[in-house]
mmCIF file of N, CA and C in Angstrom:
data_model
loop_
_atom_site.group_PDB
_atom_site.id
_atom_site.type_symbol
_atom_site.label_atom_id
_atom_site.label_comp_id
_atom_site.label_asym_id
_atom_site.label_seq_id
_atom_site.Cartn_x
_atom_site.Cartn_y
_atom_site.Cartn_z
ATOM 1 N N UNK H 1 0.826 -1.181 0.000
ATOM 2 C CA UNK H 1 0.000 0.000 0.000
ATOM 3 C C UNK H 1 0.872 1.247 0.000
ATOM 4 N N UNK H 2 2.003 1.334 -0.665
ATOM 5 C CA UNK H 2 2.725 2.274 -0.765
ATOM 6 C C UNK H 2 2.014 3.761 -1.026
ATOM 7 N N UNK H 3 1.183 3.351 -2.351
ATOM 8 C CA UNK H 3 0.423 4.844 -2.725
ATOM 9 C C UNK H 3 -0.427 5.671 -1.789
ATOM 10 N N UNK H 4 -1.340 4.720 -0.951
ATOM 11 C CA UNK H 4 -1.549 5.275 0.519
ATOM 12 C C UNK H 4 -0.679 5.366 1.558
ATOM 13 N N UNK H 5 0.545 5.388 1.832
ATOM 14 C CA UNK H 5 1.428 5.954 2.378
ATOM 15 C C UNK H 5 2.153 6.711 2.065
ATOM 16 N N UNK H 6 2.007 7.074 0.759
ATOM 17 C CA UNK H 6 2.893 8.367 0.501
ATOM 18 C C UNK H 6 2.362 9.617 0.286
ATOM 19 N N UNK H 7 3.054 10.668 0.348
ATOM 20 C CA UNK H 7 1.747 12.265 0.394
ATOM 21 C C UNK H 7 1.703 12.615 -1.024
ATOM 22 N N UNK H 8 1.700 11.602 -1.987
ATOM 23 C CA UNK H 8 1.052 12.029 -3.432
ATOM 24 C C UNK H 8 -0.156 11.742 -3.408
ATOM 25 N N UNK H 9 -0.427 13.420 -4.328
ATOM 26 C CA UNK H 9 -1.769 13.601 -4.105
ATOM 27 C C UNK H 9 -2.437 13.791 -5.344
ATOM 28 N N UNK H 10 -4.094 13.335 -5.947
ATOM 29 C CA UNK H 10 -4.619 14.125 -7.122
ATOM 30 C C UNK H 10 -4.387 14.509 -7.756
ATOM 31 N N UNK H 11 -3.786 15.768 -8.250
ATOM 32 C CA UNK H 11 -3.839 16.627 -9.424
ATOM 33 C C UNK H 11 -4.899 17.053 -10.071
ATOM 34 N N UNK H 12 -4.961 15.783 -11.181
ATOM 35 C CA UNK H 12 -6.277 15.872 -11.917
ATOM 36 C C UNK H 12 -7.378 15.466 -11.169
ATOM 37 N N UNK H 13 -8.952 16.179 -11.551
ATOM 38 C CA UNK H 13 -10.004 15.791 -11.380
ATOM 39 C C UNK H 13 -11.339 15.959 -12.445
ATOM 40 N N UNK H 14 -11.788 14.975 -12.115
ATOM 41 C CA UNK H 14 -12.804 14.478 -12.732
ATOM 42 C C UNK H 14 -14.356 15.592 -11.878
ATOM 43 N N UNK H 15 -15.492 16.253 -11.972
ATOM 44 C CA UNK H 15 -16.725 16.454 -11.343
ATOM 45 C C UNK H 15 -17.793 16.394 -12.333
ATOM 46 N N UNK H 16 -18.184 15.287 -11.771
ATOM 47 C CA UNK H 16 -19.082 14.441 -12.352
ATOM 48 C C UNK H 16 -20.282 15.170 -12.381
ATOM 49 N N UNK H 17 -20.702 15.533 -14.038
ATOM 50 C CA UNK H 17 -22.050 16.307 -14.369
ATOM 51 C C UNK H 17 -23.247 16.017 -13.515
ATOM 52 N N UNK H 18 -23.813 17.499 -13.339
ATOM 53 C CA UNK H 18 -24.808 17.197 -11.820
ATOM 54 C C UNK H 18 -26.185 16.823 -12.249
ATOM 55 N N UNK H 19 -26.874 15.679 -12.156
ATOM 56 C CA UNK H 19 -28.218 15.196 -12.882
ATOM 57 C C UNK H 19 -28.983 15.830 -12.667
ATOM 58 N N UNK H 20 -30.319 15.952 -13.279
ATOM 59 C CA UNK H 20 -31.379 17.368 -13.211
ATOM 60 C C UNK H 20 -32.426 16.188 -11.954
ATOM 61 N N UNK H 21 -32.270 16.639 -10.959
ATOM 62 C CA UNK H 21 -33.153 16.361 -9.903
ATOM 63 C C UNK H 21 -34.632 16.593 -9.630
ATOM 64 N N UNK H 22 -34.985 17.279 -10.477
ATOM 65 C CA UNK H 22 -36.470 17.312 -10.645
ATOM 66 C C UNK H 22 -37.021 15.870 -11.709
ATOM 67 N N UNK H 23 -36.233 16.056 -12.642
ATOM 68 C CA UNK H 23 -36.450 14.397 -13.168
ATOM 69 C C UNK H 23 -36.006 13.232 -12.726
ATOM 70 N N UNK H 24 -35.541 13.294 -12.051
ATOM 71 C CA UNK H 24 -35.264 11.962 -11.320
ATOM 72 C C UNK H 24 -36.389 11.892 -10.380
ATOM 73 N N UNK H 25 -36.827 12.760 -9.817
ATOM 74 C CA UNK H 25 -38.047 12.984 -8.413
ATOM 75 C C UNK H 25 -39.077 12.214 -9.388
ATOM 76 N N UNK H 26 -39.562 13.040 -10.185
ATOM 77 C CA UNK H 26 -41.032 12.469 -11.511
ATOM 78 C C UNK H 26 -40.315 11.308 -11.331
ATOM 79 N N UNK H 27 -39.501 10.530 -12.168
ATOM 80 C CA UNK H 27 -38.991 9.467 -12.364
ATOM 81 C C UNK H 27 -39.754 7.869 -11.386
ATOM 82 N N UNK H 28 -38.920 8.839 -10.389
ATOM 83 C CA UNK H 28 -39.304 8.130 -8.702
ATOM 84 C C UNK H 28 -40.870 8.532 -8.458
ATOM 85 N N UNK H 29 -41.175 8.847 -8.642
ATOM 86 C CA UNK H 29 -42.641 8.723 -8.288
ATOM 87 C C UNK H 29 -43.610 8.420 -9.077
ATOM 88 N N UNK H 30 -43.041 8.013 -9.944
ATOM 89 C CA UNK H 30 -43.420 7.393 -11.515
ATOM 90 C C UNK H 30 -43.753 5.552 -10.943
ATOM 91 N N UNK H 31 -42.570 5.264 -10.953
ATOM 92 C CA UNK H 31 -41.623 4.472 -10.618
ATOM 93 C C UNK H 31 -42.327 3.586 -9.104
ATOM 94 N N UNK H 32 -42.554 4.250 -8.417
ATOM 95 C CA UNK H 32 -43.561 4.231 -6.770
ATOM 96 C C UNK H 32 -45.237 3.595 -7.052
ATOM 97 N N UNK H 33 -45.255 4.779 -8.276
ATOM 98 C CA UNK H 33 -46.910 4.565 -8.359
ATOM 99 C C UNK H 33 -47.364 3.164 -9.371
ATOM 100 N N UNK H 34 -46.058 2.838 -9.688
ATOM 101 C CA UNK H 34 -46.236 1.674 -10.739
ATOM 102 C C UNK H 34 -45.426 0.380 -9.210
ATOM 103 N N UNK H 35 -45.440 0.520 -8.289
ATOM 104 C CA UNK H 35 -45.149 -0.279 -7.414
ATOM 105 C C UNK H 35 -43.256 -0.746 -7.246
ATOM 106 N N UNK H 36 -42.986 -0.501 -8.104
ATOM 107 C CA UNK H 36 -41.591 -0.827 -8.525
ATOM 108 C C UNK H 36 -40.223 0.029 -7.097
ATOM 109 N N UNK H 37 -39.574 -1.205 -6.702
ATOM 110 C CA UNK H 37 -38.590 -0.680 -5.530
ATOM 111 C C UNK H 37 -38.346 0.923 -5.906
ATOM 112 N N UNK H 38 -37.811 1.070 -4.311
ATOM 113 C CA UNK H 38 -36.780 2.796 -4.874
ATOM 114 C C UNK H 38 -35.731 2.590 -5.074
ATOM 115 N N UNK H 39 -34.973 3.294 -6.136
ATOM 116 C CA UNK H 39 -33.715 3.718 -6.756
ATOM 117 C C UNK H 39 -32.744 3.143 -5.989
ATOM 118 N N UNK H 40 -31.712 2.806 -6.320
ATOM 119 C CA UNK H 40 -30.250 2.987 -5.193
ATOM 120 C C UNK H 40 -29.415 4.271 -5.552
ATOM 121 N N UNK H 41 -29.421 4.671 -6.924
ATOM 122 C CA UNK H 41 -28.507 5.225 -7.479
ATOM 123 C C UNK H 41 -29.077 5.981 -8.854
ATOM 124 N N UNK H 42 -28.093 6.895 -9.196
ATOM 125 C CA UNK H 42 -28.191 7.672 -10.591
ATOM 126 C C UNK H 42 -27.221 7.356 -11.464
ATOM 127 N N UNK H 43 -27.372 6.561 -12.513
ATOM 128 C CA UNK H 43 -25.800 6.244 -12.953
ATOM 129 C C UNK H 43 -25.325 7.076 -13.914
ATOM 130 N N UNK H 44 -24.353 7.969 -13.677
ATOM 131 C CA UNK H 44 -23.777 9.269 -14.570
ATOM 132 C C UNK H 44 -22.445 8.199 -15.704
ATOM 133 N N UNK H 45 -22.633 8.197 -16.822
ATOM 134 C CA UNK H 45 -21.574 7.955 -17.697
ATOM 135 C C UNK H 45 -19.819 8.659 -17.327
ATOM 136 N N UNK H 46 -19.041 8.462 -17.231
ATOM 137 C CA UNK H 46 -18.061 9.717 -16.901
ATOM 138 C C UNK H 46 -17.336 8.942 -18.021
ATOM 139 N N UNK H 47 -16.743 8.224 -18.544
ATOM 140 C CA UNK H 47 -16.259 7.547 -19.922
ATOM 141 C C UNK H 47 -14.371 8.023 -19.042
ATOM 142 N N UNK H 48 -14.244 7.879 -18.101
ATOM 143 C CA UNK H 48 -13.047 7.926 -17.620
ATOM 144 C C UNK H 48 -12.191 6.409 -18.068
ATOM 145 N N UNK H 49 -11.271 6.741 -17.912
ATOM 146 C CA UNK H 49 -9.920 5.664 -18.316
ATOM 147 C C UNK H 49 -8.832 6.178 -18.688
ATOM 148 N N UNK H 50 -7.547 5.348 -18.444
ATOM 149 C CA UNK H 50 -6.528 5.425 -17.924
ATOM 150 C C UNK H 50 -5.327 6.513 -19.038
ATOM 151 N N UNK H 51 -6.188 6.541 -20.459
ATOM 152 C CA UNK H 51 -5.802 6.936 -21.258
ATOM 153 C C UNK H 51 -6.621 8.694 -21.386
ATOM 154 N N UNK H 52 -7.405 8.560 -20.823
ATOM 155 C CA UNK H 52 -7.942 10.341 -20.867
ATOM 156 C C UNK H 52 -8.172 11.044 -19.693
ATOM 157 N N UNK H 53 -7.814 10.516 -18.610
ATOM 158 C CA UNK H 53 -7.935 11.496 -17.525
ATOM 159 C C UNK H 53 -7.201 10.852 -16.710
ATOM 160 N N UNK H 54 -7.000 11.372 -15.385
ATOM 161 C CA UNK H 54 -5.449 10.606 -14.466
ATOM 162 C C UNK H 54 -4.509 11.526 -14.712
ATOM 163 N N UNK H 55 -3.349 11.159 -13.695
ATOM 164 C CA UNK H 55 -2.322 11.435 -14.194
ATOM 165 C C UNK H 55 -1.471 10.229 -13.275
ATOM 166 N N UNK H 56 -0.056 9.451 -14.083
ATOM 167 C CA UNK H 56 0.580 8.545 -13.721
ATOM 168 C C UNK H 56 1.739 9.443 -12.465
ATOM 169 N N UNK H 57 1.851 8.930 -11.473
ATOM 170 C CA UNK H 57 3.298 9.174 -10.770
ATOM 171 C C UNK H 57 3.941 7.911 -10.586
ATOM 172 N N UNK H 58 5.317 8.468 -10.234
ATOM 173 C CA UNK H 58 5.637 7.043 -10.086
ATOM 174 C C UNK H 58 6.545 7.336 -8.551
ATOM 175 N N UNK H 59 6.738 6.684 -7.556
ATOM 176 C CA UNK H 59 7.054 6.900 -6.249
ATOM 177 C C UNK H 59 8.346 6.589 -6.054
ATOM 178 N N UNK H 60 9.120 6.786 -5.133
ATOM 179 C CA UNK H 60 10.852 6.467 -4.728
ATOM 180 C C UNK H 60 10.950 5.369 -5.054
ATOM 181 N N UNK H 61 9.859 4.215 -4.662
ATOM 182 C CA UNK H 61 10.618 2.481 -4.677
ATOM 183 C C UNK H 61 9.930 2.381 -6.199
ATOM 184 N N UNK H 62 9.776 2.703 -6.872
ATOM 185 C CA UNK H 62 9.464 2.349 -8.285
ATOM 186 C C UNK H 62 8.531 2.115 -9.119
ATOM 187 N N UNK H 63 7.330 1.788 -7.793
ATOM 188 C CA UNK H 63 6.020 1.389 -8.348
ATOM 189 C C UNK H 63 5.147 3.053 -8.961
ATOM 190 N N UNK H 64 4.453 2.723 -9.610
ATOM 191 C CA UNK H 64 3.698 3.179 -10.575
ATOM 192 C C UNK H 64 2.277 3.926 -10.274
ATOM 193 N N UNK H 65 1.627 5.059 -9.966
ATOM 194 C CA UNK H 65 0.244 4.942 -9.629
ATOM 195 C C UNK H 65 -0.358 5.912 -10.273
ATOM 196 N N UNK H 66 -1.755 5.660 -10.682
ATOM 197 C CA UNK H 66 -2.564 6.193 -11.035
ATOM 198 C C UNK H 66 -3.204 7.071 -10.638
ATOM 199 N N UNK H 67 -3.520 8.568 -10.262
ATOM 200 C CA UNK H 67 -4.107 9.109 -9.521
ATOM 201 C C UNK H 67 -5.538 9.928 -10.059
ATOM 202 N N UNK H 68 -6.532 10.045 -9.861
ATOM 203 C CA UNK H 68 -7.703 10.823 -9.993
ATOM 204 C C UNK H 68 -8.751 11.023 -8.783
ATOM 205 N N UNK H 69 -8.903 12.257 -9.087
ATOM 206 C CA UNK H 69 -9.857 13.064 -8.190
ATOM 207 C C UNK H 69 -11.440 12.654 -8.319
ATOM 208 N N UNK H 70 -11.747 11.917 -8.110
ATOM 209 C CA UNK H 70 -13.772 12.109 -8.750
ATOM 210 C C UNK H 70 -14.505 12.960 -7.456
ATOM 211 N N UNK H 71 -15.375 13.580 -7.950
ATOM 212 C CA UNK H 71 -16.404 15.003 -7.259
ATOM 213 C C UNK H 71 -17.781 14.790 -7.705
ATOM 214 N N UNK H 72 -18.444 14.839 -6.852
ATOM 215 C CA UNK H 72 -19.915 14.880 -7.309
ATOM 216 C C UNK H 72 -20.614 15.734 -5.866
ATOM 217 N N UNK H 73 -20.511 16.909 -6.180
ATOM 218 C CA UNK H 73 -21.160 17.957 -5.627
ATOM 219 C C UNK H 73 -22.572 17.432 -4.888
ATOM 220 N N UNK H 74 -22.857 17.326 -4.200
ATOM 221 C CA UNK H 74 -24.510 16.867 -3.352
ATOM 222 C C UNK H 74 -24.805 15.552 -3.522
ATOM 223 N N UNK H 75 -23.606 14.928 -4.366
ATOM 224 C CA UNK H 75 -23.855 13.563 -4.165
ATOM 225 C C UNK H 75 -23.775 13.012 -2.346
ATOM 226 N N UNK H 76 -24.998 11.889 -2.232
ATOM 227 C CA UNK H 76 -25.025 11.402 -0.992
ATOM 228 C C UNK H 76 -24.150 9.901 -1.186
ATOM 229 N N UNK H 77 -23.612 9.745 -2.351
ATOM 230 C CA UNK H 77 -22.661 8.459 -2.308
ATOM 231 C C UNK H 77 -21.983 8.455 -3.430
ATOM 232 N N UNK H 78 -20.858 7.965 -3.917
ATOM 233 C CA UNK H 78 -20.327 7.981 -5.085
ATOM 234 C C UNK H 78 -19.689 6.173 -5.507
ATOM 235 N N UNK H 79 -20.375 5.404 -6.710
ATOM 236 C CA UNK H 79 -19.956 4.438 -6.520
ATOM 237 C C UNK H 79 -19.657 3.911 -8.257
ATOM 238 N N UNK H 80 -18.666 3.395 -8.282
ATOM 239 C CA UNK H 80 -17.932 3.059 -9.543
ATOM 240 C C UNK H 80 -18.383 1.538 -9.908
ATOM 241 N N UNK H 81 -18.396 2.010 -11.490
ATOM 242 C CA UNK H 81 -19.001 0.744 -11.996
ATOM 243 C C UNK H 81 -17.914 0.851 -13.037
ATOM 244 N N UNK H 82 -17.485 -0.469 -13.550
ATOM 245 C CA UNK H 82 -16.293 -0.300 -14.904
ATOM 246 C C UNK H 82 -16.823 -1.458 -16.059
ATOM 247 N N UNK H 83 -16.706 -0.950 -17.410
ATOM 248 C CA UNK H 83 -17.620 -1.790 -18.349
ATOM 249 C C UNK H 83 -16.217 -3.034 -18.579
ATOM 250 N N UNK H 84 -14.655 -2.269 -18.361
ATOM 251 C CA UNK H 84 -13.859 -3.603 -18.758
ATOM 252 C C UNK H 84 -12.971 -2.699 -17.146
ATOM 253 N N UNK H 85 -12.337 -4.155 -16.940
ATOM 254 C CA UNK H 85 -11.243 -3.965 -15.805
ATOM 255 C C UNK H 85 -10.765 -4.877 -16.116
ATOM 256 N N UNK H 86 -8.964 -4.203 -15.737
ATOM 257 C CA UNK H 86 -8.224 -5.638 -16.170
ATOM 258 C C UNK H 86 -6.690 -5.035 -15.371
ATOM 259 N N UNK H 87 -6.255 -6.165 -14.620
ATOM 260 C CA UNK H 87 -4.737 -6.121 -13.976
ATOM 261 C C UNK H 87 -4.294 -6.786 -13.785
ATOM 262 N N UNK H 88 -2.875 -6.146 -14.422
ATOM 263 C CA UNK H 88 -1.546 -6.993 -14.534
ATOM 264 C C UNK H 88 -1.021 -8.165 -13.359
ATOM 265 N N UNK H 89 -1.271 -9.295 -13.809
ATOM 266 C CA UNK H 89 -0.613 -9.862 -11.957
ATOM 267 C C UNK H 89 0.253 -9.149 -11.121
ATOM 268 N N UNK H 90 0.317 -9.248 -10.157
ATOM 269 C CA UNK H 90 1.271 -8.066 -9.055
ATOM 270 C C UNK H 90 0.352 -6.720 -8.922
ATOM 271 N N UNK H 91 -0.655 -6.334 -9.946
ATOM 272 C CA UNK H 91 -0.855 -5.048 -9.923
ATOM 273 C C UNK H 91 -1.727 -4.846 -8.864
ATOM 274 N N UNK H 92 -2.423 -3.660 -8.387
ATOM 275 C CA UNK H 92 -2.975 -3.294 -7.426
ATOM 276 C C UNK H 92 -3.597 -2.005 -7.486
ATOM 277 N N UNK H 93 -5.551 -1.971 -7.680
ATOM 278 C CA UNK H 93 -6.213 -0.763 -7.629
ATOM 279 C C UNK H 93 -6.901 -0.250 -6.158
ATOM 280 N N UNK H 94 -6.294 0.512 -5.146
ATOM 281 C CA UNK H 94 -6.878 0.747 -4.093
ATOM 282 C C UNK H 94 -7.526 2.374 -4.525
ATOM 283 N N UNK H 95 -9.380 2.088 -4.144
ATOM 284 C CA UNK H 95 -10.202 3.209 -4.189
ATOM 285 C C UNK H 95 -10.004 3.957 -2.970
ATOM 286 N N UNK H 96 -9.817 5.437 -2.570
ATOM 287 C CA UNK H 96 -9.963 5.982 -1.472
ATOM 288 C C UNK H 96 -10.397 7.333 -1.107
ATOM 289 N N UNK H 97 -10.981 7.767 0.059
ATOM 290 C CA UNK H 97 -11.098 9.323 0.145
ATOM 291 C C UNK H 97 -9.883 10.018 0.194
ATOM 292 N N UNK H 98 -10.296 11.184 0.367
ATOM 293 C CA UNK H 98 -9.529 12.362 0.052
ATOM 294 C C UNK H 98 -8.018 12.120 1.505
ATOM 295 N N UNK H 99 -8.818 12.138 2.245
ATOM 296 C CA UNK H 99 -8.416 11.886 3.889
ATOM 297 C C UNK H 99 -7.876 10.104 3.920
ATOM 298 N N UNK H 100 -8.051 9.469 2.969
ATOM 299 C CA UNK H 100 -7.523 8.199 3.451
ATOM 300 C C UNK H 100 -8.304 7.570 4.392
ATOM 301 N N UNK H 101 -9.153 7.490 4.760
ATOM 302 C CA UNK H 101 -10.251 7.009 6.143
ATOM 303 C C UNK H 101 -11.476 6.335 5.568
ATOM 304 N N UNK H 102 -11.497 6.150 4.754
ATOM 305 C CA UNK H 102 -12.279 4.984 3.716
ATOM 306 C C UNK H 102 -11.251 4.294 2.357
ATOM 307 N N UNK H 103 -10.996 3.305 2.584
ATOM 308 C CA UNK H 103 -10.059 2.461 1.741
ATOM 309 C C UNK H 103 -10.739 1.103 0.979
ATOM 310 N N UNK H 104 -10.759 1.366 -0.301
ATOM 311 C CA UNK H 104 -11.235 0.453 -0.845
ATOM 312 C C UNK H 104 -10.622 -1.063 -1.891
ATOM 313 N N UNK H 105 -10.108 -1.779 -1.632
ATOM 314 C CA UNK H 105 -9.405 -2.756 -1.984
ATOM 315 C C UNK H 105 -8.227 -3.765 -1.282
ATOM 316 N N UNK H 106 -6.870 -4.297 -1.610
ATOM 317 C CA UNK H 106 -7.004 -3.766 -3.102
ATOM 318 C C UNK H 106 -7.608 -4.844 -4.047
ATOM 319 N N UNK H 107 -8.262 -4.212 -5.225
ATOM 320 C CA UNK H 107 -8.000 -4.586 -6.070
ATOM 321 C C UNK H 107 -7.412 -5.624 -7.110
ATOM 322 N N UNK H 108 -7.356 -6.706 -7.314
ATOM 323 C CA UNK H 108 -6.269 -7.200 -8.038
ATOM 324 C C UNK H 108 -6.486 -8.152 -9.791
ATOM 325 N N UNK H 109 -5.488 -8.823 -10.030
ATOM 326 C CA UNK H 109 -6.073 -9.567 -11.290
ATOM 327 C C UNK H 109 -6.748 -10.682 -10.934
ATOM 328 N N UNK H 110 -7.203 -10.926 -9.939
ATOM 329 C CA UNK H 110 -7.964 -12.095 -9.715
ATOM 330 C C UNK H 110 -9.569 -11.259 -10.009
ATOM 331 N N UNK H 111 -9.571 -9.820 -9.679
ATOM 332 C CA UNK H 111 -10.886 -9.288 -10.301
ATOM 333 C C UNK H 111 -11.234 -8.923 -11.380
ATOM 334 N N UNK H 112 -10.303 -9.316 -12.339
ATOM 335 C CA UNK H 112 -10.873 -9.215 -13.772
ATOM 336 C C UNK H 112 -11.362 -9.417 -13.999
ATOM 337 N N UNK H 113 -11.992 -7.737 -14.958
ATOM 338 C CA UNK H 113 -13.717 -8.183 -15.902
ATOM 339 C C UNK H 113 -13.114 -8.057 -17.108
ATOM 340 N N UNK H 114 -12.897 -9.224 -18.015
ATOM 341 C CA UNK H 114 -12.414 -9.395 -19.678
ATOM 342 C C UNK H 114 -11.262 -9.144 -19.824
ATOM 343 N N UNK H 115 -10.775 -8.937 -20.906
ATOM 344 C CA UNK H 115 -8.877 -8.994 -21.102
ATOM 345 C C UNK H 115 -8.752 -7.806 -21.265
ATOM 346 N N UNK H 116 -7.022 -8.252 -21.159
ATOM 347 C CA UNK H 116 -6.281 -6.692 -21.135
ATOM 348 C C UNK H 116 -6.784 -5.857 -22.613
ATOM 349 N N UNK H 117 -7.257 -6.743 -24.219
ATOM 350 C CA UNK H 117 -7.445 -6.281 -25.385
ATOM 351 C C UNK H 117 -8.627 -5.852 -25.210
ATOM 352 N N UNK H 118 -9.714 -6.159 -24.013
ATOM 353 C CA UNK H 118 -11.174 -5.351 -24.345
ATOM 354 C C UNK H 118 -10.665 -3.733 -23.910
ATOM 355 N N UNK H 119 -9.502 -3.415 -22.903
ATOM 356 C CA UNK H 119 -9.812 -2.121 -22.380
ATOM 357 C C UNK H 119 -8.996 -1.141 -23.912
ATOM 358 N N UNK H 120 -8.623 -1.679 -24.557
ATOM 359 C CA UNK H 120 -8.148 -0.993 -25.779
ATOM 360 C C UNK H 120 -9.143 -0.135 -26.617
#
């Protein structure tokens, strides 16, 4: 967990377009009156990947990391969905806050979704 121990930080960020909340409300009460559960979520497209947003550092002992900021202004949760994921054996994706006090992973190639040629 090197990258969470070291004080590299963000740079780049991502703030994720803010959904029109009056349609989502209709939506949901659309949605209610036809009996159907409530929502968990709003799923915003952000078309992020490793090739258009990020920026790479690489740390004293050698390893490699990826860094991005994601923001969603009045969001009450923020949760990532990926259409391909794919890592290198050894590799390692840990999700985290700003503060480090929510840590998510890690990550590894045993969680691959499809090959390294779908994320191309």
């Amino acid at each position: 967990m090197e990258s969470l121990d070291s004080d590299v930080r963000a740079t780049d960020h991502h703030i994720a377009t803010r959904p029109s909340l009056e349609l989502i409300a209709k939506e949901d009460r659309e949605d209610q009156e036809k009996g159907l559960p409530p929502r968990f979520g709003y799923p915003i497209d952000a078309g992020l990947n490793l090739h258009n947003s990020g920026k790479w550092v690489e740390l004293p002992n050698g390893d490699k990391v990826w860094l991005l900021k994601i923001q969603s202004p009045e969001a009450l949760s923020i949760n990532l969905l990926f259409d391909s994921f794919w890592i290198p054996d050894g590799g390692k994706l840990f999700i985290y806050s700003e503060d480090k006090k929510q840590v998510h992973g890690a990550f590894t190639s045993k969680n691959n979704k499809g090959t390294k040629e779908d994320l191309a």
